Short mmCIF file of C-alpha atoms in Angstrom, two decimals:
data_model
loop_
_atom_site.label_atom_id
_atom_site.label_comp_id
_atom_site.label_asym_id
_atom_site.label_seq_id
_atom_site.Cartn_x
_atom_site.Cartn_y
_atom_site.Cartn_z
CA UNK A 997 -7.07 -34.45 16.23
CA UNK A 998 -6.31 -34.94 12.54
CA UNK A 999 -9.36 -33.26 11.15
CA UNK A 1000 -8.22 -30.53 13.53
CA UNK A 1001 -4.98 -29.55 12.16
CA UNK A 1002 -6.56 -30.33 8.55
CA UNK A 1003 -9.06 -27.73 9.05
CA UNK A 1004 -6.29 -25.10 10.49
CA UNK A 1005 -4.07 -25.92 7.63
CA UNK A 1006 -6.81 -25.11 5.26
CA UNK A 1007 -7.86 -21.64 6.81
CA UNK A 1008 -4.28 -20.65 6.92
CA UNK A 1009 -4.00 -21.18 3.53
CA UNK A 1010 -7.40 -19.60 2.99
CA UNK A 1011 -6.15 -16.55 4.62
CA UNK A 1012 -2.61 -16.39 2.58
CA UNK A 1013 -4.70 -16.54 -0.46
CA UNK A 1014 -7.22 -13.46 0.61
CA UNK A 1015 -3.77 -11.66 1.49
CA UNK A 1016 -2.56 -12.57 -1.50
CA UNK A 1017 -5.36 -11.04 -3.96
CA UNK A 1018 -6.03 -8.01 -0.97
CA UNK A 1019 -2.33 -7.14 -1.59
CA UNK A 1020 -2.17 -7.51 -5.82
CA UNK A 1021 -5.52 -5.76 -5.89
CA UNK A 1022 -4.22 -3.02 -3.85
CA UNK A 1023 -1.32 -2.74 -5.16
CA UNK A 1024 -1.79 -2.93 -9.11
CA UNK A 1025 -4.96 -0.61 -8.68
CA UNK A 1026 -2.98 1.88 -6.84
CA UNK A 1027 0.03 1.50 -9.15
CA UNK A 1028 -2.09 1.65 -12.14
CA UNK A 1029 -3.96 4.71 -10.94
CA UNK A 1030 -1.56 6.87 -10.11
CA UNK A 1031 1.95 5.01 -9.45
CA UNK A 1032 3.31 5.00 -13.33
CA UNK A 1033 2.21 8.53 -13.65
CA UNK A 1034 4.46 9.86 -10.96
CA UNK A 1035 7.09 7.83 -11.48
CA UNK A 1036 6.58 8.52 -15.02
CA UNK A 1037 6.70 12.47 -14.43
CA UNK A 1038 9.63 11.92 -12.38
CA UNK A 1039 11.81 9.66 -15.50
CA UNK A 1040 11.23 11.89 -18.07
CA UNK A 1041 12.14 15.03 -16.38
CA UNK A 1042 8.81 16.70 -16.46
CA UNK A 1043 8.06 20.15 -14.26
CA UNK A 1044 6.88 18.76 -11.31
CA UNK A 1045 3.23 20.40 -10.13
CA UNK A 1046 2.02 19.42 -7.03
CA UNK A 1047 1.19 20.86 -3.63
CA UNK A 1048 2.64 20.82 -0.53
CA UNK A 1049 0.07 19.44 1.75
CA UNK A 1050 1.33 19.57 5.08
CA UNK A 1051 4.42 22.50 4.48
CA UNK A 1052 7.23 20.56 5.38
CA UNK A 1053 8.99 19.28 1.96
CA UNK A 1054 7.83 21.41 -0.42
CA UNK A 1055 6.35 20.99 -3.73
CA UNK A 1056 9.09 18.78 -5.30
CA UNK A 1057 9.59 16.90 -1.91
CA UNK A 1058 6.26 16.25 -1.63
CA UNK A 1059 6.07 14.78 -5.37
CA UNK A 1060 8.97 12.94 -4.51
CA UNK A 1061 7.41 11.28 -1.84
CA UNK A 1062 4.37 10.50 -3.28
CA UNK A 1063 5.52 8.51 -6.28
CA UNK A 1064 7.91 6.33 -3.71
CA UNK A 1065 5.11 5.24 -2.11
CA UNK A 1066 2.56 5.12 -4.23
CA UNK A 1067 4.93 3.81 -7.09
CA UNK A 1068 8.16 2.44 -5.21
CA UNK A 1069 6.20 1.07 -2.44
CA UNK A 1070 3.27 -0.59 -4.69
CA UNK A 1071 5.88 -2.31 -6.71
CA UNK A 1072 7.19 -3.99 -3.34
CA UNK A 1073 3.84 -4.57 -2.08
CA UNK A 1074 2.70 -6.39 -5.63
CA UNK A 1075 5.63 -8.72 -5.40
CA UNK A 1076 4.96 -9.28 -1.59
CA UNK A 1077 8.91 -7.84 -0.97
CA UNK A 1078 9.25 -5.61 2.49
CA UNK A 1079 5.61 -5.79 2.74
CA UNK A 1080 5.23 -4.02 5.78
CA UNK A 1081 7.80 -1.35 5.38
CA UNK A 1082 6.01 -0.56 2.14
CA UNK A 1083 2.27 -0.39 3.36
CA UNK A 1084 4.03 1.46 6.52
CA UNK A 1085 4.90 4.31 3.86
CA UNK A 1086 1.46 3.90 2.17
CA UNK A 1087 -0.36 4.04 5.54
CA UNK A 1088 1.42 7.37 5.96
CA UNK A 1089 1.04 8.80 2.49
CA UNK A 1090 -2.69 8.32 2.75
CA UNK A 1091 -3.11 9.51 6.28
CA UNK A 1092 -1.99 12.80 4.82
CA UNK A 1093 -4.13 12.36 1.29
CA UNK A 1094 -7.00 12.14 3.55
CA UNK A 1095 -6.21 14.66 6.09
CA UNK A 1096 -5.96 17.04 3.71
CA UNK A 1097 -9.32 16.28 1.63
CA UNK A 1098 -11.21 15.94 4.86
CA UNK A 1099 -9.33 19.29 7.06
CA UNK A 1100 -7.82 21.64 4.68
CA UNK A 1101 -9.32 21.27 0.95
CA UNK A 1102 -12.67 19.99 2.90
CA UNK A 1103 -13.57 17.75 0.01
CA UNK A 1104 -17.28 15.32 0.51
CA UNK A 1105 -17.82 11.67 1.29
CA UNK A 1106 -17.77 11.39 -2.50
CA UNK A 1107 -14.01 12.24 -2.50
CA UNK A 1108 -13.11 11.04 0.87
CA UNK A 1109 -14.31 7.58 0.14
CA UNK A 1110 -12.01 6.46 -2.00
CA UNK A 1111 -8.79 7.88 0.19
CA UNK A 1112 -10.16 6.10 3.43
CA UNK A 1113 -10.41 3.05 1.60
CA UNK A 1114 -6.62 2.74 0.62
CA UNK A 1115 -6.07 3.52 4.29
CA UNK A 1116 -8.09 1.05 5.69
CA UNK A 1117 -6.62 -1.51 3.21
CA UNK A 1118 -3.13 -0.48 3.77
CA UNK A 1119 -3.54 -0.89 7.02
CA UNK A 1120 -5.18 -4.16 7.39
CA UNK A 1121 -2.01 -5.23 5.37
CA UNK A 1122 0.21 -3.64 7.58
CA UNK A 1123 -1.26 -5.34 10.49
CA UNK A 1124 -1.69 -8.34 9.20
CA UNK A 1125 1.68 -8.83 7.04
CA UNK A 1126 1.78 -10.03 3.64
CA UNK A 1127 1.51 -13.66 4.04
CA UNK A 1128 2.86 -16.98 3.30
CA UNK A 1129 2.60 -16.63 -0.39
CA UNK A 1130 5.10 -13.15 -0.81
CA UNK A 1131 9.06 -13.12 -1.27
CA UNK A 1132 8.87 -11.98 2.63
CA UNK A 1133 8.30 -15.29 3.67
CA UNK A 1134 10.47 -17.01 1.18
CA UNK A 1135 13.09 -15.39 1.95
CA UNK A 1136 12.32 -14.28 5.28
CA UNK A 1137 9.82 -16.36 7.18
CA UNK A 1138 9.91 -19.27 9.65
CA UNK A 1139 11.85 -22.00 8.01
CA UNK A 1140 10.46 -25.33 9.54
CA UNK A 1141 11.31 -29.19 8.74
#
């Protein structure tokens, strides 16, 4: 029975550590990439040039909402803090990057890869949560004795 609960307590903390480097990785790449530019763009008072992909907020809006999640919402997926709101936005934002590469701009695999990838992260980390190792469950998780 011992070695039992040993070897549970070991891939648990196996798994908080790949959700732990999935979610940095993810999040500092994504941040890095194109986060700090937006939010950049947005600081210094910049013209805004974007498109609106799917005609509903406009070119601004649209901007907007792109650099809170892929800036905002990286930042509080890096330190692990509303995890799942935050991929919830990302999961979103990239649902529409990718729609409209694959549907309306009908960009190749080449482009397409990269897009579906986020997704597929950002919503493994959705699913899955952030963790024990994030604020979430420090602040928020099961408190035991």
């Amino acid at each position: 029975m011992k070695l039992t609960s040993c070897l549970v307590k070991e891939y648990k903390t196996g798994n908080d550590i790949a959700l732990l480097l999935l979610r940095v990785v993810a999040a500092l790449v994504l941040l890095y990439g194109h986060g700090f530019e937006k939010l950049s763009v947005i600081f210094s008072g910049k013209e805004i040039q974007f498109f609106d992909p799917i005609g509903l907020f406009g070119a601004t809006g649209s901007f907007y909402l792109a650099a809170f999640a892929e800036g905002i919402c990286s930042i509080l997926l890096l330190i692990g803090l509303f995890s799942r709101v935050a991929t919830f936005f990302l999961c979103i934002n990239f649902i529409v990057i990718f729609t409209f590469h694959a549907f309306i701009a009908k960009d190749g695999f080449q482009v397409l890869e990269l897009r579906f990838f986020y997704l597929a992260t950002f919503l493994a980390l959705l699913l899955l949560g952030p963790g024990r190792l994030s604020l979430d469950y420090m602040l928020f998780g099961k408190k035991t004795n």
